[in-house]
PDB file of C-alpha atoms in Angstrom:
ATOM      1  CA  MET A   1     112.187-175.533  24.332  1.00  0.00           C
ATOM      2  CA  GLY A   2     115.171-176.279  26.782  1.00  0.00           C
ATOM      3  CA  GLN A   3     116.680-179.672  26.806  1.00  0.00           C
ATOM      4  CA  ILE A   4     115.552-181.895  29.730  1.00  0.00           C
ATOM      5  CA  HIS A   5     118.011-183.202  32.266  1.00  0.00           C
ATOM      6  CA  SER A   6     116.576-185.774  34.434  1.00  0.00           C
ATOM      7  CA  GLN A   7     118.989-185.506  37.448  1.00  0.00           C
ATOM      8  CA  THR A   8     118.576-181.734  38.216  1.00  0.00           C
ATOM      9  CA  ALA A   9     116.251-179.962  40.479  1.00  0.00           C
ATOM     10  CA  HIS A  10     116.046-177.163  37.807  1.00  0.00           C
ATOM     11  CA  CYS A  11     113.051-179.127  36.395  1.00  0.00           C
ATOM     12  CA  PHE A  12     110.845-176.485  38.075  1.00  0.00           C
ATOM     13  CA  PHE A  13     112.008-173.983  35.310  1.00  0.00           C
ATOM     14  CA  PHE A  14     111.050-175.985  32.270  1.00  0.00           C
ATOM     15  CA  PRO A  15     107.993-175.087  30.247  1.00  0.00           C
ATOM     16  CA  ILE A  16     104.699-176.767  30.785  1.00  0.00           C
ATOM     17  CA  GLN A  17     105.032-178.968  27.791  1.00  0.00           C
ATOM     18  CA  SER A  18     108.061-180.523  29.184  1.00  0.00           C
ATOM     19  CA  THR A  19     106.923-181.143  32.726  1.00  0.00           C
ATOM     20  CA  GLY A  20     105.070-184.440  31.855  1.00  0.00           C
ATOM     21  CA  LYS A  21     108.047-185.875  30.095  1.00  0.00           C
ATOM     22  CA  LEU A  22     110.383-184.669  32.923  1.00  0.00           C
ATOM     23  CA  PHE A  23     108.245-186.360  35.551  1.00  0.00           C
ATOM     24  CA  VAL A  24     108.612-189.679  33.712  1.00  0.00           C
ATOM     25  CA  LEU A  25     112.359-189.269  33.448  1.00  0.00           C
ATOM     26  CA  LEU A  26     112.578-188.474  37.162  1.00  0.00           C
ATOM     27  CA  LEU A  27     110.332-191.476  38.054  1.00  0.00           C
ATOM     28  CA  HIS A  28     112.819-193.881  36.406  1.00  0.00           C
ATOM     29  CA  ASP A  29     116.012-192.281  37.911  1.00  0.00           C
ATOM     30  CA  PRO A  30     117.017-194.152  41.024  1.00  0.00           C
ATOM     31  CA  SER A  31     119.125-191.175  42.196  1.00  0.00           C
ATOM     32  CA  VAL A  32     116.046-188.880  42.488  1.00  0.00           C
ATOM     33  CA  SER A  33     114.473-188.528  46.003  1.00  0.00           C
ATOM     34  CA  THR A  34     110.894-189.260  46.828  1.00  0.00           C
ATOM     35  CA  SER A  35     110.264-185.631  47.894  1.00  0.00           C
ATOM     36  CA  LEU A  36     111.560-184.392  44.525  1.00  0.00           C
ATOM     37  CA  LEU A  37     109.127-186.829  42.666  1.00  0.00           C
ATOM     38  CA  ILE A  38     106.257-185.680  44.835  1.00  0.00           C
ATOM     39  CA  SER A  39     107.068-181.968  44.194  1.00  0.00           C
ATOM     40  CA  SER A  40     107.280-182.545  40.411  1.00  0.00           C
ATOM     41  CA  PHE A  41     104.014-184.503  40.408  1.00  0.00           C
ATOM     42  CA  GLN A  42     102.246-181.635  42.290  1.00  0.00           C
ATOM     43  CA  ILE A  43     103.589-179.121  39.790  1.00  0.00           C
ATOM     44  CA  LEU A  44     102.370-181.275  36.934  1.00  0.00           C
ATOM     45  CA  GLN A  45      98.882-181.460  38.494  1.00  0.00           C
ATOM     46  CA  ARG A  46      98.668-177.723  39.078  1.00  0.00           C
ATOM     47  CA  GLU A  47      99.725-176.967  35.500  1.00  0.00           C
ATOM     48  CA  LEU A  48      97.339-179.481  33.963  1.00  0.00           C
ATOM     49  CA  HIS A  49      94.584-178.040  36.206  1.00  0.00           C
ATOM     50  CA  SER A  50      95.406-174.461  35.179  1.00  0.00           C
ATOM     51  CA  ARG A  51      95.405-175.370  31.461  1.00  0.00           C
ATOM     52  CA  ASN A  52      92.147-177.277  31.706  1.00  0.00           C
ATOM     53  CA  LYS A  53      90.488-174.463  33.715  1.00  0.00           C
ATOM     54  CA  LYS A  54      91.599-171.767  31.067  1.00  0.00           C
ATOM     55  CA  ALA A  55      90.247-174.086  28.299  1.00  0.00           C
ATOM     56  CA  LEU A  56      86.971-174.449  29.968  1.00  0.00           C
ATOM     57  CA  GLU A  57      86.645-170.704  30.306  1.00  0.00           C
ATOM     58  CA  PHE A  58      87.267-170.217  26.601  1.00  0.00           C
ATOM     59  CA  ILE A  59      84.758-173.123  25.785  1.00  0.00           C
ATOM     60  CA  ALA A  60      82.083-171.383  27.937  1.00  0.00           C
ATOM     61  CA  LYS A  61      82.571-168.036  26.174  1.00  0.00           C
ATOM     62  CA  GLY A  62      82.436-169.735  22.701  1.00  0.00           C
ATOM     63  CA  TRP A  63      79.401-171.782  23.626  1.00  0.00           C
ATOM     64  CA  ASN A  64      77.449-168.645  24.924  1.00  0.00           C
ATOM     65  CA  ALA A  65      78.150-166.935  21.614  1.00  0.00           C
ATOM     66  CA  LEU A  66      76.946-169.990  19.590  1.00  0.00           C
ATOM     67  CA  LYS A  67      73.913-170.341  21.739  1.00  0.00           C
ATOM     68  CA  GLU A  68      72.947-166.772  20.902  1.00  0.00           C
ATOM     69  CA  VAL A  69      73.518-167.632  17.150  1.00  0.00           C
ATOM     70  CA  ASP A  70      71.080-170.650  17.520  1.00  0.00           C
ATOM     71  CA  ARG A  71      68.519-168.498  19.372  1.00  0.00           C
ATOM     72  CA  VAL A  72      68.127-165.962  16.432  1.00  0.00           C
ATOM     73  CA  ILE A  73      69.162-168.019  13.404  1.00  0.00           C
ATOM     74  CA  ASP A  74      65.639-169.270  12.613  1.00  0.00           C
ATOM     75  CA  TYR A  75      64.621-165.470  12.056  1.00  0.00           C
ATOM     76  CA  CYS A  76      67.297-164.592   9.635  1.00  0.00           C
ATOM     77  CA  GLU A  77      69.300-165.973   6.730  1.00  0.00           C
ATOM     78  CA  LEU A  78      72.000-168.464   7.510  1.00  0.00           C
ATOM     79  CA  ASN A  79      74.763-166.202   6.088  1.00  0.00           C
ATOM     80  CA  ASP A  80      73.303-163.028   7.795  1.00  0.00           C
ATOM     81  CA  LYS A  81      76.121-160.661   8.406  1.00  0.00           C
ATOM     82  CA  ARG A  82      74.748-159.750  11.838  1.00  0.00           C
ATOM     83  CA  LEU A  83      75.645-163.204  12.967  1.00  0.00           C
ATOM     84  CA  ILE A  84      79.306-162.968  11.966  1.00  0.00           C
ATOM     85  CA  PRO A  85      80.663-161.198  15.117  1.00  0.00           C
ATOM     86  CA  LEU A  86      79.016-163.896  17.255  1.00  0.00           C
ATOM     87  CA  LEU A  87      80.389-166.672  15.073  1.00  0.00           C
ATOM     88  CA  ARG A  88      83.879-165.170  15.070  1.00  0.00           C
ATOM     89  CA  THR A  89      83.700-164.893  18.934  1.00  0.00           C
ATOM     90  CA  ALA A  90      82.771-168.643  19.057  1.00  0.00           C
ATOM     91  CA  LYS A  91      85.441-169.646  16.665  1.00  0.00           C
ATOM     92  CA  GLU A  92      88.148-167.663  18.301  1.00  0.00           C
ATOM     93  CA  ASN A  93      87.448-168.904  21.821  1.00  0.00           C
ATOM     94  CA  PHE A  94      87.235-172.630  20.809  1.00  0.00           C
ATOM     95  CA  GLU A  95      90.628-172.036  19.048  1.00  0.00           C
ATOM     96  CA  LEU A  96      92.003-170.549  22.176  1.00  0.00           C
ATOM     97  CA  ALA A  97      90.773-173.432  24.188  1.00  0.00           C
ATOM     98  CA  LEU A  98      92.639-175.782  22.093  1.00  0.00           C
ATOM     99  CA  GLU A  99      95.751-173.629  22.251  1.00  0.00           C
ATOM    100  CA  ALA A 100      95.413-173.691  26.155  1.00  0.00           C
ATOM    101  CA  ASP A 101      94.704-177.464  26.217  1.00  0.00           C
ATOM    102  CA  ASN A 102      95.173-179.378  22.990  1.00  0.00           C
ATOM    103  CA  SER A 103      93.745-182.557  24.648  1.00  0.00           C
ATOM    104  CA  ASN A 104      90.365-180.969  25.231  1.00  0.00           C
ATOM    105  CA  THR A 105      87.880-182.991  23.221  1.00  0.00           C
ATOM    106  CA  HIS A 106      84.977-180.563  23.893  1.00  0.00           C
ATOM    107  CA  ALA A 107      86.739-177.666  22.207  1.00  0.00           C
ATOM    108  CA  ARG A 108      87.564-180.014  19.209  1.00  0.00           C
ATOM    109  CA  TYR A 109      83.955-180.997  18.937  1.00  0.00           C
ATOM    110  CA  TRP A 110      82.491-177.507  19.138  1.00  0.00           C
ATOM    111  CA  LEU A 111      85.115-176.137  16.646  1.00  0.00           C
ATOM    112  CA  SER A 112      84.230-178.990  14.233  1.00  0.00           C
ATOM    113  CA  ARG A 113      80.592-178.026  14.419  1.00  0.00           C
ATOM    114  CA  LEU A 114      81.272-174.369  13.614  1.00  0.00           C
ATOM    115  CA  HIS A 115      83.332-175.465  10.571  1.00  0.00           C
ATOM    116  CA  MET A 116      80.720-177.882   9.273  1.00  0.00           C
ATOM    117  CA  LYS A 117      77.309-176.307  10.239  1.00  0.00           C
ATOM    118  CA  TYR A 118      77.737-172.601  10.267  1.00  0.00           C
ATOM    119  CA  HIS A 119      78.680-169.758   7.795  1.00  0.00           C
ATOM    120  CA  VAL A 120      81.567-168.534   9.872  1.00  0.00           C
ATOM    121  CA  PRO A 121      84.359-166.690   8.034  1.00  0.00           C
ATOM    122  CA  GLY A 122      87.186-169.104   7.351  1.00  0.00           C
ATOM    123  CA  ALA A 123      85.006-172.201   7.686  1.00  0.00           C
ATOM    124  CA  ASN A 124      86.328-175.312   6.076  1.00  0.00           C
ATOM    125  CA  LYS A 125      84.344-178.508   6.118  1.00  0.00           C
ATOM    126  CA  ALA A 126      87.413-180.663   5.619  1.00  0.00           C
ATOM    127  CA  VAL A 127      88.951-179.195   8.697  1.00  0.00           C
ATOM    128  CA  GLY A 128      85.703-179.570  10.576  1.00  0.00           C
ATOM    129  CA  ALA A 129      85.473-183.318   9.570  1.00  0.00           C
ATOM    130  CA  ALA A 130      89.154-183.860  10.620  1.00  0.00           C
ATOM    131  CA  LEU A 131      88.409-182.265  14.080  1.00  0.00           C
ATOM    132  CA  LEU A 132      85.309-184.372  14.565  1.00  0.00           C
ATOM    133  CA  VAL A 133      87.128-187.617  13.886  1.00  0.00           C
ATOM    134  CA  GLU A 134      89.932-186.520  16.214  1.00  0.00           C
ATOM    135  CA  ALA A 135      87.407-185.764  19.029  1.00  0.00           C
ATOM    136  CA  ALA A 136      85.495-189.109  18.429  1.00  0.00           C
ATOM    137  CA  GLU A 137      88.707-191.012  18.462  1.00  0.00           C
ATOM    138  CA  MET A 138      89.692-189.193  21.720  1.00  0.00           C
ATOM    139  CA  GLY A 139      86.563-190.487  23.352  1.00  0.00           C
ATOM    140  CA  ASP A 140      84.203-187.533  23.227  1.00  0.00           C
ATOM    141  CA  PRO A 141      80.638-188.931  23.284  1.00  0.00           C
ATOM    142  CA  ASP A 142      79.029-186.001  21.558  1.00  0.00           C
ATOM    143  CA  ALA A 143      81.664-186.316  18.729  1.00  0.00           C
ATOM    144  CA  GLN A 144      81.200-190.029  18.482  1.00  0.00           C
ATOM    145  CA  TYR A 145      77.417-189.536  18.112  1.00  0.00           C
ATOM    146  CA  ALA A 146      77.678-186.815  15.629  1.00  0.00           C
ATOM    147  CA  LEU A 147      80.231-188.789  13.448  1.00  0.00           C
ATOM    148  CA  GLY A 148      78.082-191.859  13.611  1.00  0.00           C
ATOM    149  CA  CYS A 149      75.046-189.769  12.348  1.00  0.00           C
ATOM    150  CA  HIS A 150      77.139-188.201   9.642  1.00  0.00           C
ATOM    151  CA  LEU A 151      78.439-191.448   8.337  1.00  0.00           C
ATOM    152  CA  ARG A 152      74.960-192.909   8.271  1.00  0.00           C
ATOM    153  CA  VAL A 153      73.316-189.929   6.506  1.00  0.00           C
ATOM    154  CA  GLU A 154      76.071-188.794   4.154  1.00  0.00           C
ATOM    155  CA  ASN A 155      77.053-192.285   2.664  1.00  0.00           C
ATOM    156  CA  ASP A 156      75.373-195.232   1.239  1.00  0.00           C
ATOM    157  CA  TYR A 157      78.234-197.784   1.505  1.00  0.00           C
ATOM    158  CA  VAL A 158      78.173-200.870   3.641  1.00  0.00           C
ATOM    159  CA  GLN A 159      81.537-200.175   5.095  1.00  0.00           C
ATOM    160  CA  THR A 160      80.488-196.736   6.079  1.00  0.00           C
ATOM    161  CA  ASP A 161      77.360-198.188   7.787  1.00  0.00           C
ATOM    162  CA  GLN A 162      79.659-200.440   9.861  1.00  0.00           C
ATOM    163  CA  GLN A 163      81.860-197.406  10.809  1.00  0.00           C
ATOM    164  CA  ALA A 164      78.706-195.508  11.828  1.00  0.00           C
ATOM    165  CA  PHE A 165      77.485-198.296  13.908  1.00  0.00           C
ATOM    166  CA  TYR A 166      81.124-198.474  15.539  1.00  0.00           C
ATOM    167  CA  TYR A 167      80.974-194.799  16.630  1.00  0.00           C
ATOM    168  CA  LEU A 168      77.378-194.984  17.795  1.00  0.00           C
ATOM    169  CA  GLU A 169      78.255-197.986  20.024  1.00  0.00           C
ATOM    170  CA  LYS A 170      81.142-196.064  21.489  1.00  0.00           C
ATOM    171  CA  ALA A 171      78.831-193.199  22.273  1.00  0.00           C
ATOM    172  CA  VAL A 172      76.304-195.675  23.693  1.00  0.00           C
ATOM    173  CA  ASP A 173      79.006-197.089  26.064  1.00  0.00           C
ATOM    174  CA  GLN A 174      79.102-193.579  27.576  1.00  0.00           C
ATOM    175  CA  LEU A 175      75.239-193.448  27.718  1.00  0.00           C
ATOM    176  CA  HIS A 176      74.872-190.559  25.284  1.00  0.00           C
ATOM    177  CA  PRO A 177      71.082-190.179  25.006  1.00  0.00           C
ATOM    178  CA  GLY A 178      70.917-189.461  21.370  1.00  0.00           C
ATOM    179  CA  ALA A 179      73.082-192.441  20.524  1.00  0.00           C
ATOM    180  CA  LEU A 180      71.098-194.680  22.766  1.00  0.00           C
ATOM    181  CA  TYR A 181      67.900-193.614  20.951  1.00  0.00           C
ATOM    182  CA  LEU A 182      69.344-193.985  17.446  1.00  0.00           C
ATOM    183  CA  LEU A 183      70.830-197.438  18.262  1.00  0.00           C
ATOM    184  CA  GLY A 184      67.372-198.328  19.683  1.00  0.00           C
ATOM    185  CA  VAL A 185      65.798-197.363  16.299  1.00  0.00           C
ATOM    186  CA  VAL A 186      68.503-199.474  14.467  1.00  0.00           C
ATOM    187  CA  TYR A 187      67.618-202.514  16.569  1.00  0.00           C
ATOM    188  CA  LEU A 188      63.867-201.847  16.263  1.00  0.00           C
ATOM    189  CA  THR A 189      63.957-201.701  12.408  1.00  0.00           C
ATOM    190  CA  GLY A 190      66.856-204.247  11.854  1.00  0.00           C
ATOM    191  CA  ASP A 191      68.773-201.652   9.871  1.00  0.00           C
ATOM    192  CA  CYS A 192      72.317-203.074   9.280  1.00  0.00           C
ATOM    193  CA  VAL A 193      71.947-205.270  12.404  1.00  0.00           C
ATOM    194  CA  LYS A 194      69.605-208.221  13.383  1.00  0.00           C
ATOM    195  CA  LYS A 195      66.273-207.013  14.592  1.00  0.00           C
ATOM    196  CA  ASP A 196      66.217-207.161  18.383  1.00  0.00           C
ATOM    197  CA  ILE A 197      63.128-205.734  20.169  1.00  0.00           C
ATOM    198  CA  ALA A 198      64.584-206.381  23.647  1.00  0.00           C
ATOM    199  CA  SER A 199      67.801-204.547  22.804  1.00  0.00           C
ATOM    200  CA  ALA A 200      65.747-201.655  21.319  1.00  0.00           C
ATOM    201  CA  LEU A 201      63.671-201.308  24.435  1.00  0.00           C
ATOM    202  CA  TRP A 202      66.718-201.266  26.640  1.00  0.00           C
ATOM    203  CA  CYS A 203      68.235-198.556  24.635  1.00  0.00           C
ATOM    204  CA  PHE A 204      64.972-196.425  24.667  1.00  0.00           C
ATOM    205  CA  HIS A 205      64.687-197.021  28.455  1.00  0.00           C
ATOM    206  CA  ARG A 206      68.205-195.793  29.192  1.00  0.00           C
ATOM    207  CA  ALA A 207      67.846-192.821  26.782  1.00  0.00           C
ATOM    208  CA  SER A 208      64.446-191.758  28.341  1.00  0.00           C
ATOM    209  CA  GLU A 209      66.217-191.799  31.796  1.00  0.00           C
ATOM    210  CA  LYS A 210      68.578-189.202  30.443  1.00  0.00           C
ATOM    211  CA  GLY A 211      65.551-187.056  29.330  1.00  0.00           C
ATOM    212  CA  HIS A 212      65.320-188.003  25.660  1.00  0.00           C
ATOM    213  CA  ALA A 213      61.796-187.301  24.570  1.00  0.00           C
ATOM    214  CA  GLY A 214      61.825-189.355  21.412  1.00  0.00           C
ATOM    215  CA  ALA A 215      63.028-192.458  23.301  1.00  0.00           C
ATOM    216  CA  ALA A 216      60.365-191.920  25.947  1.00  0.00           C
ATOM    217  CA  ILE A 217      57.601-191.763  23.472  1.00  0.00           C
ATOM    218  CA  ALA A 218      59.045-194.819  21.558  1.00  0.00           C
ATOM    219  CA  TYR A 219      59.319-196.990  24.788  1.00  0.00           C
ATOM    220  CA  GLY A 220      55.850-196.031  26.135  1.00  0.00           C
ATOM    221  CA  SER A 221      54.086-196.527  22.809  1.00  0.00           C
ATOM    222  CA  LEU A 222      55.677-200.001  22.311  1.00  0.00           C
ATOM    223  CA  LEU A 223      54.510-201.040  25.932  1.00  0.00           C
ATOM    224  CA  LEU A 224      50.954-200.059  25.122  1.00  0.00           C
ATOM    225  CA  LYS A 225      51.076-202.007  21.888  1.00  0.00           C
ATOM    226  CA  GLY A 226      51.765-205.189  24.003  1.00  0.00           C
ATOM    227  CA  VAL A 227      55.423-205.439  23.621  1.00  0.00           C
ATOM    228  CA  GLU A 228      56.847-207.294  26.662  1.00  0.00           C
ATOM    229  CA  ILE A 229      59.251-205.487  28.939  1.00  0.00           C
ATOM    230  CA  PRO A 230      62.666-207.282  28.673  1.00  0.00           C
ATOM    231  CA  GLU A 231      63.968-209.009  31.770  1.00  0.00           C
ATOM    232  CA  SER A 232      67.109-206.814  31.622  1.00  0.00           C
ATOM    233  CA  VAL A 233      64.991-203.589  31.842  1.00  0.00           C
ATOM    234  CA  ILE A 234      62.987-205.025  34.868  1.00  0.00           C
ATOM    235  CA  LYS A 235      66.026-206.025  36.751  1.00  0.00           C
ATOM    236  CA  PHE A 236      67.697-202.635  36.082  1.00  0.00           C
ATOM    237  CA  SER A 237      64.576-200.699  37.114  1.00  0.00           C
ATOM    238  CA  LEU A 238      64.208-202.751  40.385  1.00  0.00           C
ATOM    239  CA  LYS A 239      67.758-202.375  41.144  1.00  0.00           C
ATOM    240  CA  ARG A 240      67.612-198.704  40.858  1.00  0.00           C
ATOM    241  CA  GLY A 241      64.694-198.699  43.326  1.00  0.00           C
ATOM    242  CA  ALA A 242      62.255-196.435  41.645  1.00  0.00           C
ATOM    243  CA  ALA A 243      60.142-199.228  40.253  1.00  0.00           C
ATOM    244  CA  ALA A 244      60.338-201.274  43.420  1.00  0.00           C
ATOM    245  CA  ASN A 245      59.025-198.304  45.536  1.00  0.00           C
ATOM    246  CA  ARG A 246      56.194-197.398  43.142  1.00  0.00           C
ATOM    247  CA  ARG A 247      54.954-200.728  41.750  1.00  0.00           C
ATOM    248  CA  GLY A 248      57.035-203.882  42.635  1.00  0.00           C
ATOM    249  CA  LYS A 249      56.215-204.113  46.388  1.00  0.00           C
ATOM    250  CA  ASN A 250      52.442-204.590  45.983  1.00  0.00           C
ATOM    251  CA  LYS A 251      52.589-206.759  42.860  1.00  0.00           C
ATOM    252  CA  GLY A 252      55.257-209.345  43.644  1.00  0.00           C
ATOM    253  CA  SER A 253      58.957-209.436  43.020  1.00  0.00           C
ATOM    254  CA  GLY A 254      59.944-208.265  39.496  1.00  0.00           C
ATOM    255  CA  SER A 255      56.440-207.224  38.601  1.00  0.00           C
ATOM    256  CA  ILE A 256      56.073-203.961  36.660  1.00  0.00           C
ATOM    257  CA  ASP A 257      52.729-202.616  35.276  1.00  0.00           C
ATOM    258  CA  PRO A 258      53.459-201.715  31.628  1.00  0.00           C
ATOM    259  CA  VAL A 259      50.787-199.052  31.544  1.00  0.00           C
ATOM    260  CA  GLU A 260      52.187-197.268  34.513  1.00  0.00           C
ATOM    261  CA  MET A 261      55.671-197.653  33.054  1.00  0.00           C
ATOM    262  CA  ALA A 262      54.340-196.078  29.816  1.00  0.00           C
ATOM    263  CA  ARG A 263      52.708-193.258  31.620  1.00  0.00           C
ATOM    264  CA  GLU A 264      56.005-192.588  33.442  1.00  0.00           C
ATOM    265  CA  LYS A 265      57.859-192.414  30.004  1.00  0.00           C
ATOM    266  CA  PHE A 266      55.178-189.993  28.497  1.00  0.00           C
ATOM    267  CA  GLN A 267      55.683-187.827  31.614  1.00  0.00           C
ATOM    268  CA  ILE A 268      59.378-187.683  30.819  1.00  0.00           C
ATOM    269  CA  ALA A 269      58.479-186.597  27.269  1.00  0.00           C
ATOM    270  CA  ALA A 270      56.015-183.972  28.484  1.00  0.00           C
ATOM    271  CA  LYS A 271      58.584-182.565  30.884  1.00  0.00           C
ATOM    272  CA  ALA A 272      60.958-182.149  27.996  1.00  0.00           C
ATOM    273  CA  GLY A 273      58.279-179.999  26.311  1.00  0.00           C
ATOM    274  CA  CYS A 274      57.240-182.816  23.689  1.00  0.00           C
ATOM    275  CA  ASP A 275      53.625-182.420  22.488  1.00  0.00           C
ATOM    276  CA  LEU A 276      53.333-186.144  21.909  1.00  0.00           C
ATOM    277  CA  GLY A 277      54.027-186.624  25.622  1.00  0.00           C
ATOM    278  CA  PHE A 278      50.923-184.523  26.498  1.00  0.00           C
ATOM    279  CA  LYS A 279      48.859-186.286  23.858  1.00  0.00           C
ATOM    280  CA  TRP A 280      49.645-189.768  25.071  1.00  0.00           C
ATOM    281  CA  LEU A 281      49.072-188.766  28.661  1.00  0.00           C
ATOM    282  CA  SER A 282      45.628-187.376  27.633  1.00  0.00           C
ATOM    283  CA  ARG A 283      44.758-190.641  25.754  1.00  0.00           C
ATOM    284  CA  LEU A 284      45.651-192.689  28.887  1.00  0.00           C
ATOM    285  CA  GLU A 285      43.476-190.574  31.073  1.00  0.00           C
ATOM    286  CA  GLU A 286      40.532-190.774  28.589  1.00  0.00           C
ATOM    287  CA  GLU A 287      40.958-194.528  28.420  1.00  0.00           C
ATOM    288  CA  GLU A 288      40.802-194.837  32.187  1.00  0.00           C
ATOM    289  CA  LYS A 289      37.775-192.810  32.350  1.00  0.00           C
ATOM    290  CA  ARG A 290      36.095-194.988  29.709  1.00  0.00           C
ATOM    291  CA  LEU A 291      36.991-198.086  31.593  1.00  0.00           C
ATOM    292  CA  LEU A 292      35.729-196.532  34.862  1.00  0.00           C
ATOM    293  CA  MET A 293      32.378-195.658  33.116  1.00  0.00           C
ATOM    294  CA  GLU A 294      32.016-199.250  31.740  1.00  0.00           C
ATOM    295  CA  GLY A 295      32.783-200.585  35.216  1.00  0.00           C
ATOM    296  CA  HIS A 296      29.743-198.763  36.614  1.00  0.00           C
TER     297      HIS A 296
END
């Protein structure tokens, strides 16, 4: 790699890895014109965009290969030789994505899954774990959720539980549906945190909005058991407008029918293909028919 000189217009001939450092040097050099700074910044943007685009193309190819593996893996052995070409394709493309853009957290996450979950030639669980931690530390919500789950399941130490909770909260901050659901379960059961039904319902509510079937079932069933809807969820729902348009206007400000809210959640679960969603909807319909018959 060539040596960087901050006062020369020959910056345009430096390698991609040097451009970012060069721009910083130019930025702090009073002798450099504004037009040169703008040109350097535009080049940096184009290079970053090009690298990111190339990485995304590799990730898409790798993900498609892995998706095909997941489609057929239930019908064959885990180490079936027929899966190896697809697994190799996935691994090679995720590695190429990292070569194109080493800062891409999605490539790190998917490559970590390959190393840890699949019988791909050259797989190394230690490498997979290291990649997973890196992706989580770099802010990838899928990696944060996966690492939090891994730490909870694989270890029985108090310190590890605290670490798991730390990564789950990081994923929750980015509204990862799986993390929201799991954190809701933690609050509901009081596992390693103080039991908090209101926080559990809030987590289930937000996860269900993201299409998480388990969270939708948990939320709806708790409402039918008589658990009160937290004020935070009521305000959030009314603010979003959906609840205000369907229920609140005719029942006073801040009023939400828990049965209708539960039905809405079960519909989310049913839409996601969850059998429990259909069963709960059927039970609600039967109960309404029974009450109607008793009324007559």
